[in-house]
Amino acid sequence: MAELSTDAVAIRRRTVTLALLTAAYFFSYMDRQILAILQEDIRRELLLSDTQLGLLAGFAFAIFYATLGLPVARWADRGNRINIIAIALALWSGMTAVCGLAQNFVQLLLARIGVGIGEAGSSPPSHSIIADLYPPEKRAGAMGIYSLGVVLGAAGGTILGGTLAHFFGWRVAMFAVGVPGIILAIVIKLFVVEPRRGLSDPAHVQTHTAMPGFGEGFRSLFADRAAVHLVMGVTITSLIGYGHTAFGPSFMIRTIGLDKLQIASIVAPVGAVCGTLSAVLGGWLANKAAERWGLHSQAWLVLAMKSVGLPLSFLFYASSDPWIAVPIYWASLLLVNSYLGPTFALIQGLAPLRMRALWAAVTLLVINLIGLGLGPTLIGVISDALKPSLGDAESLRWAMLTFAAATPWALFHYWRAGVWLKRS
């Protein structure tokens, strides 16, 4: 009876749980992406190159964030996931505030590493909890809501960071976005119920199998061809997206002539609405497509929406007039952020029950080492390489366009994922 009572409470509170996990994801992305709107100020004060900025936003953060995700996922598949999330949130929020104290590149690098270490404890246990609270036919919609943390967090970092930096400087902005996350960590610890594993799965699913090892987790994922293509698709998409996000505000400032306050007060708020609509609509359409045509159609839905959004991305990065470029950017956001919910829901649906957090961690390891690690770093390297011939503004434009041109590679993998899902 006690177990049934706990199950009932977990289901009754699942909307609150999803909201709080999404809020934690929001803080994760806000603390991660605030650097983008501040980096022109940081570049001038600390005398940094684009390559150094790319390392701060990318590889230095990602190497710890990604690799520590595996032991955290192992812990999450065994222990209390709520405790893990609360501890991680308090850690990365505190380290974000510490970034505001940095006096040189090395100090800022170490603080960013600390943020990455903390954020390693967020997503794998959150994915696992959401999969336990929502049945397969509703999971893409729930993951779509959770993925709003990416869109809203990046926008929140831009809005708050840009506004605070404009009036008070970049150091105050770092403090202001870091401290509230510690309060949220306490709220999550107090109000979120740890659900039973497999709570929302069909009754025939076994929940008491032996705990698998890391090797078995890797082998099982990479033996599933649909899962491999999904991981490849989301990794390449993230490589492009992380690179563009890290240097997006710099592109708008250097290349098309906006200032921080315009980006914070106009571009980012409307962009947040467009990105939110994309994530929610993408999850909703994915659920409807799965009900009508089967789960494979979710991969092809991502393919279709990103194919339509690709020309808009090219137009944005090729534009010179800010008030032509910005509406194109908003329109592209309605399409390009639709991939996260369906992709992670499909991966969680393919994962064995006792490996859900581990599969999420393996996926995030690949995404973050390649996507987050290399994306911003490579854009910085390309921009620095082109500066002698093109100058500050145009070198960054061509770096961004080069990344956008890699999108068809990701689209191929989403098509193949749909093929393998349909066959199975």
XYZ file of N, CA, C and O in Angstrom, residues 144-273:
520
model
N 9.411 17.586 -24.841
C 9.340 18.876 -25.526
C 9.215 20.021 -24.534
O 9.859 21.070 -24.690
N 8.381 19.817 -23.490
C 8.277 20.833 -22.437
C 9.620 20.994 -21.733
O 10.098 22.121 -21.506
N 10.240 19.876 -21.374
C 11.538 19.928 -20.695
C 12.576 20.657 -21.546
O 13.379 21.441 -21.030
N 12.542 20.420 -22.856
C 13.524 21.047 -23.746
C 13.345 22.560 -23.843
O 14.211 23.254 -24.383
N 12.208 23.084 -23.316
C 12.056 24.535 -23.255
C 13.170 25.166 -22.430
O 13.470 26.349 -22.585
N 13.766 24.382 -21.517
C 14.878 24.906 -20.741
C 16.005 25.415 -21.615
O 16.668 26.407 -21.277
N 16.225 24.753 -22.763
C 17.266 25.190 -23.702
C 16.930 26.560 -24.271
O 17.726 27.500 -24.230
N 15.709 26.670 -24.800
C 15.288 27.897 -25.478
C 15.176 29.049 -24.488
O 15.739 30.130 -24.689
N 14.427 28.811 -23.403
C 14.181 29.879 -22.438
C 15.436 30.213 -21.644
O 15.661 31.373 -21.285
N 16.264 29.197 -21.362
C 17.496 29.463 -20.635
C 18.467 30.315 -21.435
O 19.058 31.269 -20.913
N 18.627 29.970 -22.711
C 19.504 30.768 -23.576
C 18.966 32.194 -23.701
O 19.726 33.171 -23.640
N 17.622 32.316 -23.846
C 17.016 33.653 -23.944
C 17.143 34.402 -22.623
O 17.451 35.596 -22.598
N 16.914 33.686 -21.497
C 17.022 34.331 -20.195
C 18.428 34.835 -19.924
O 18.619 35.941 -19.390
N 19.434 34.038 -20.294
C 20.807 34.488 -20.142
C 21.092 35.728 -20.963
O 21.796 36.647 -20.513
N 20.527 35.763 -22.174
C 20.732 36.923 -23.047
C 20.011 38.154 -22.515
O 20.574 39.255 -22.460
N 18.736 37.979 -22.106
C 17.942 39.113 -21.630
C 18.515 39.679 -20.333
O 18.805 40.880 -20.220
N 18.682 38.810 -19.338
C 19.190 39.274 -18.042
C 20.650 39.711 -18.139
O 21.037 40.765 -17.621
N 21.465 38.865 -18.808
C 22.878 39.193 -18.927
C 23.115 40.479 -19.685
O 23.900 41.337 -19.254
N 22.428 40.635 -20.816
C 22.609 41.839 -21.621
C 22.143 43.093 -20.912
O 22.813 44.135 -20.943
N 20.987 43.007 -20.262
C 20.449 44.182 -19.570
C 21.318 44.570 -18.375
O 21.682 45.745 -18.195
N 21.658 43.571 -17.544
C 22.477 43.868 -16.369
C 23.876 44.349 -16.757
O 24.430 45.261 -16.130
N 24.451 43.727 -17.796
C 25.787 44.143 -18.232
C 25.774 45.567 -18.783
O 26.727 46.328 -18.594
N 24.685 45.929 -19.467
C 24.575 47.283 -20.022
C 24.609 48.332 -18.915
O 25.265 49.370 -19.052
N 23.906 48.052 -17.810
C 23.801 49.046 -16.741
C 24.843 48.882 -15.636
O 25.274 49.870 -15.034
N 25.265 47.646 -15.359
C 26.112 47.409 -14.189
C 27.427 46.692 -14.494
O 28.271 46.556 -13.602
N 27.595 46.176 -15.711
C 28.815 45.465 -16.063
C 28.636 43.952 -16.047
O 27.717 43.425 -15.412
N 29.539 43.252 -16.719
C 29.377 41.817 -16.914
C 29.566 41.024 -15.627
O 28.984 39.952 -15.461
N 30.334 41.535 -14.687
C 30.578 40.801 -13.449
C 29.304 40.717 -12.597
O 28.983 39.671 -12.033
N 28.590 41.820 -12.496
C 27.319 41.823 -11.764
C 26.341 40.859 -12.412
O 25.583 40.156 -11.729
N 26.329 40.815 -13.741
C 25.428 39.903 -14.449
C 25.695 38.454 -14.057
O 24.749 37.664 -13.856
N 26.947 38.067 -13.947
C 27.296 36.703 -13.543
C 26.771 36.386 -12.139
O 26.190 35.324 -11.895
N 26.946 37.309 -11.206
C 26.444 37.101 -9.849
C 24.917 36.952 -9.852
O 24.358 36.083 -9.181
N 24.257 37.822 -10.589
C 22.795 37.894 -10.546
C 22.119 36.650 -11.081
O 21.038 36.272 -10.607
N 22.710 35.982 -12.060
C 22.081 34.768 -12.593
C 22.520 33.516 -11.840
O 21.842 32.481 -11.904
N 23.629 33.591 -11.101
C 24.114 32.413 -10.391
C 23.394 32.129 -9.089
O 22.988 30.995 -8.814
N 23.174 33.150 -8.286
C 22.656 32.959 -6.932
C 21.247 32.343 -6.886
O 20.991 31.450 -6.057
N 20.275 32.757 -7.730
C 18.924 32.184 -7.621
C 18.864 30.669 -7.835
O 17.949 30.013 -7.324
N 19.812 30.108 -8.562
C 19.809 28.664 -8.782
C 19.980 27.878 -7.496
O 19.463 26.759 -7.363
N 20.688 28.445 -6.530
C 20.866 27.772 -5.241
C 19.527 27.659 -4.515
O 19.219 26.639 -3.889
N 18.707 28.700 -4.636
C 17.365 28.665 -4.026
C 16.504 27.603 -4.694
O 15.788 26.842 -4.023
N 16.570 27.526 -6.021
C 15.787 26.519 -6.749
C 16.204 25.104 -6.333
O 15.355 24.204 -6.241
N 17.482 24.893 -6.074
C 17.953 23.572 -5.643
C 17.249 23.137 -4.359
O 16.861 21.967 -4.208
N 17.052 24.062 -3.438
C 16.367 23.753 -2.180
C 14.900 23.417 -2.443
O 14.350 22.467 -1.873
N 14.260 24.171 -3.340
C 12.851 23.920 -3.687
C 12.679 22.529 -4.289
O 11.749 21.788 -3.935
N 13.567 22.153 -5.191
C 13.486 20.827 -5.818
C 13.644 19.726 -4.774
O 12.891 18.743 -4.778
N 14.571 19.887 -3.884
C 14.788 18.891 -2.832
C 13.542 18.723 -1.959
O 13.181 17.609 -1.551
N 12.834 19.815 -1.698
C 11.695 19.785 -0.790
C 10.401 19.302 -1.437
O 9.559 18.688 -0.776
N 10.208 19.558 -2.736
C 8.886 19.371 -3.332
C 8.790 18.282 -4.402
O 7.684 17.911 -4.794
N 9.905 17.766 -4.887
C 9.841 16.754 -5.945
C 9.914 15.363 -5.334
O 10.755 15.098 -4.471
N 9.012 14.476 -5.772
C 8.958 13.095 -5.291
C 9.726 12.196 -6.259
O 9.538 12.278 -7.477
N 10.592 11.347 -5.732
C 11.324 10.372 -6.550
C 10.363 9.282 -7.024
O 9.786 8.553 -6.216
N 10.111 9.152 -8.343
C 9.172 8.134 -8.814
C 9.794 6.735 -8.872
O 11.016 6.594 -8.988
N 8.938 5.736 -8.774
C 9.396 4.352 -8.953
C 9.826 4.153 -10.404
O 9.197 4.643 -11.334
N 10.909 3.400 -10.601
C 11.417 3.162 -11.955
C 10.431 2.286 -12.729
O 9.958 1.272 -12.225
N 10.128 2.727 -13.956
C 9.176 2.000 -14.777
C 7.730 2.270 -14.412
O 6.831 1.568 -14.877
N 7.473 3.314 -13.626
C 6.125 3.600 -13.134
C 5.107 3.720 -14.255
O 3.983 3.226 -14.134
N 5.460 4.370 -15.348
C 4.497 4.626 -16.425
C 4.694 3.729 -17.637
O 4.105 3.975 -18.687
N 5.511 2.695 -17.502
C 5.713 1.771 -18.608
C 4.670 0.663 -18.568
O 4.034 0.423 -17.530
N 4.476 -0.041 -19.696
C 3.541 -1.170 -19.702
C 3.887 -2.190 -18.631
O 5.054 -2.356 -18.248
N 2.863 -2.895 -18.146
C 3.037 -3.803 -17.006
C 4.034 -4.914 -17.272
O 4.669 -5.429 -16.349
N 4.212 -5.309 -18.560
C 5.086 -6.439 -18.847
C 6.566 -6.083 -18.785
O 7.425 -6.953 -18.822
N 6.879 -4.771 -18.692
C 8.284 -4.362 -18.643
C 8.886 -4.766 -17.307
O 8.313 -4.520 -16.253
N 10.048 -5.394 -17.337
C 10.692 -5.857 -16.108
C 11.426 -4.702 -15.440
O 12.207 -4.001 -16.077
N 11.176 -4.497 -14.139
C 11.800 -3.381 -13.429
C 12.878 -3.838 -12.450
O 13.553 -3.010 -11.868
N 13.029 -5.143 -12.242
C 13.961 -5.609 -11.212
C 15.082 -6.452 -11.803
O 15.543 -7.407 -11.204
N 15.523 -6.100 -12.991
C 16.645 -6.795 -13.607
C 17.949 -6.309 -12.983
O 18.003 -5.297 -12.307
N 19.029 -7.063 -13.219
C 20.331 -6.693 -12.654
C 20.819 -5.383 -13.251
O 20.551 -5.073 -14.404
N 21.551 -4.615 -12.445
C 22.083 -3.344 -12.911
C 23.187 -3.562 -13.945
O 24.157 -4.252 -13.684
N 23.021 -3.021 -15.171
C 24.032 -3.209 -16.211
C 25.274 -2.354 -15.961
O 25.222 -1.344 -15.260
N 26.384 -2.756 -16.573
C 27.614 -1.996 -16.472
C 27.744 -0.989 -17.598
O 26.958 -0.984 -18.548
N 28.781 -0.125 -17.511
C 29.013 0.882 -18.547
C 29.176 0.237 -19.920
O 28.601 0.697 -20.908
N 29.987 -0.826 -19.975
C 30.232 -1.472 -21.263
C 28.964 -1.971 -21.898
O 28.746 -1.799 -23.105
N 28.112 -2.584 -21.099
C 26.845 -3.084 -21.634
C 25.963 -1.942 -22.121
O 25.270 -2.053 -23.137
N 25.997 -0.828 -21.388
C 25.217 0.329 -21.812
C 25.664 0.862 -23.160
O 24.856 1.124 -24.046
N 26.990 1.015 -23.341
C 27.513 1.473 -24.632
C 27.175 0.477 -25.740
O 26.735 0.866 -26.824
N 27.414 -0.804 -25.467
C 27.168 -1.817 -26.501
C 25.704 -1.856 -26.914
O 25.391 -1.965 -28.099
N 24.809 -1.779 -25.936
C 23.392 -1.876 -26.264
C 22.930 -0.684 -27.099
O 22.140 -0.834 -28.026
N 23.439 0.514 -26.787
C 23.038 1.688 -27.568
C 23.579 1.610 -28.990
O 22.834 1.785 -29.964
N 24.873 1.324 -29.104
C 25.475 1.362 -30.435
C 25.170 0.115 -31.262
O 25.495 0.066 -32.450
N 24.514 -0.873 -30.652
C 24.019 -2.011 -31.418
C 22.652 -1.735 -32.028
O 22.192 -2.470 -32.902
N 22.001 -0.679 -31.573
C 20.677 -0.309 -32.077
C 20.855 0.738 -33.183
O 21.231 1.878 -32.917
N 20.590 0.348 -34.420
C 20.897 1.239 -35.547
C 20.060 2.512 -35.520
O 20.549 3.593 -35.865
N 18.802 2.401 -35.122
C 17.969 3.598 -35.032
C 18.548 4.559 -33.995
O 18.626 5.775 -34.227
N 18.971 4.016 -32.849
C 19.533 4.862 -31.801
C 20.823 5.534 -32.272
O 21.062 6.714 -31.983
N 21.662 4.802 -33.008
C 22.916 5.378 -33.504
C 22.631 6.566 -34.424
O 23.264 7.624 -34.304
N 21.668 6.408 -35.336
C 21.350 7.518 -36.230
C 20.729 8.691 -35.485
O 20.988 9.854 -35.824
N 19.919 8.414 -34.462
C 19.364 9.501 -33.655
C 20.479 10.259 -32.931
O 20.478 11.500 -32.886
N 21.430 9.521 -32.372
C 22.548 10.165 -31.675
C 23.386 10.987 -32.651
O 23.782 12.128 -32.351
N 23.640 10.440 -33.833
C 24.404 11.188 -34.837
C 23.657 12.448 -35.271
O 24.242 13.529 -35.389
N 22.351 12.304 -35.509
C 21.554 13.450 -35.946
C 21.540 14.567 -34.920
O 21.757 15.747 -35.242
N 21.300 14.204 -33.647
C 21.224 15.236 -32.613
C 22.609 15.800 -32.303
O 22.738 16.978 -31.947
N 23.664 15.013 -32.489
C 25.024 15.507 -32.239
C 25.435 16.550 -33.264
O 25.967 17.617 -32.914
N 25.200 16.256 -34.531
C 25.570 17.222 -35.580
C 24.710 18.474 -35.479
O 25.200 19.603 -35.632
N 23.429 18.283 -35.194
C 22.545 19.431 -34.997
C 23.035 20.284 -33.835
O 23.035 21.520 -33.905
N 23.482 19.645 -32.764
C 23.979 20.375 -31.601
C 25.316 21.056 -31.886
O 25.575 22.151 -31.380
N 26.181 20.411 -32.674
C 27.438 21.041 -33.086
C 27.165 22.390 -33.739
O 27.780 23.413 -33.399
N 26.213 22.394 -34.660
C 25.848 23.626 -35.369
C 25.186 24.598 -34.406
O 25.531 25.786 -34.350
N 24.227 24.098 -33.626
C 23.464 24.970 -32.743
C 24.300 25.599 -31.644
O 24.170 26.801 -31.363
N 25.178 24.806 -31.008
C 26.019 25.357 -29.952
C 26.988 26.405 -30.503
O 27.253 27.426 -29.864
N 27.535 26.135 -31.670
C 28.426 27.119 -32.279
C 27.715 28.424 -32.580
O 28.201 29.515 -32.257
N 26.531 28.315 -33.189
C 25.759 29.510 -33.513
C 25.308 30.258 -32.260
O 25.330 31.495 -32.217
N 24.894 29.508 -31.236
C 24.418 30.156 -30.007
C 25.546 30.880 -29.280
O 25.361 31.991 -28.772
N 26.715 30.257 -29.238
C 27.843 30.867 -28.529
C 28.262 32.188 -29.152
O 28.657 33.123 -28.444
N 28.201 32.282 -30.483
C 28.665 33.491 -31.163
C 27.523 34.304 -31.764
O 27.775 35.297 -32.445
N 26.259 33.909 -31.495
C 25.122 34.642 -32.041
C 25.095 36.110 -31.637
O 25.008 37.000 -32.499
N 25.161 36.425 -30.319
C 25.186 37.843 -29.942
C 26.389 38.591 -30.508
O 26.262 39.756 -30.927
N 27.560 37.952 -30.543
C 28.734 38.610 -31.133
C 28.504 38.903 -32.610
O 28.890 39.963 -33.115
N 27.857 37.958 -33.325
C 27.534 38.183 -34.734
C 26.606 39.385 -34.883
O 26.805 40.244 -35.758
N 25.586 39.445 -34.035
C 24.639 40.559 -34.130
C 25.294 41.893 -33.798
O 24.956 42.927 -34.388
N 26.239 41.883 -32.875
C 26.923 43.128 -32.487
C 27.977 43.517 -33.515
O 28.003 44.649 -34.019
N 28.862 42.595 -33.841
C 29.989 42.907 -34.730
C 29.587 43.056 -36.188
O 30.084 43.932 -36.901
N 28.702 42.160 -36.651
C 28.495 42.025 -38.091
C 27.268 42.783 -38.596
O 27.314 43.359 -39.679
N 26.175 42.783 -37.812
C 24.978 43.478 -38.325
C 24.620 44.725 -37.528
O 23.628 45.379 -37.828
N 25.414 45.077 -36.501
C 25.328 46.412 -35.927
C 24.351 46.639 -34.792
O 24.020 47.788 -34.498
N 23.893 45.599 -34.131
C 23.042 45.791 -32.955
C 23.913 46.016 -31.719
O 25.112 45.756 -31.741
N 23.290 46.491 -30.626
C 24.029 46.579 -29.368
C 23.429 45.612 -28.350
O 22.386 45.006 -28.588
N 24.100 45.460 -27.194
C 23.667 44.487 -26.178
C 22.234 44.716 -25.736
O 21.460 43.784 -25.573
N 21.872 45.971 -25.503
C 20.538 46.261 -24.983
C 19.460 45.949 -26.015
O 18.375 45.467 -25.659
N 19.721 46.208 -27.287
C 18.759 45.848 -28.334
C 18.568 44.332 -28.399
O 17.439 43.834 -28.545
N 19.655 43.599 -28.286
C 19.552 42.137 -28.304
C 18.778 41.649 -27.088
O 17.893 40.793 -27.187
N 19.082 42.234 -25.917
C 18.449 41.792 -24.673
C 16.973 42.177 -24.608
O 16.158 41.417 -24.077
N 16.612 43.347 -25.135
C 15.252 43.849 -24.951
C 14.324 43.559 -26.119
O 13.101 43.564 -25.950
N 14.874 43.274 -27.296
C 14.026 43.057 -28.476
C 14.245 41.666 -29.074
O 13.311 40.866 -29.180
N 15.467 41.372 -29.452
C 15.739 40.127 -30.179
C 15.464 38.902 -29.309
O 14.751 37.978 -29.710
N 16.022 38.874 -28.105
C 15.910 37.681 -27.255
C 14.486 37.400 -26.772
O 14.065 36.238 -26.784
N 13.704 38.387 -26.326
C 12.336 38.063 -25.877
C 11.462 37.466 -26.970
O 10.763 36.470 -26.738
N 11.483 38.056 -28.154
C 10.688 37.492 -29.256
C 11.255 36.132 -29.658
O 10.499 35.188 -29.948
N 12.577 36.016 -29.643
C 13.202 34.734 -29.950
C 12.794 33.657 -28.968
O 12.595 32.494 -29.345
N 12.647 34.019 -27.691
C 12.209 33.044 -26.690
C 10.807 32.546 -26.973
O 10.513 31.354 -26.829
N 9.926 33.450 -27.386
C 8.556 33.046 -27.736
C 8.565 32.101 -28.934
O 7.903 31.051 -28.929
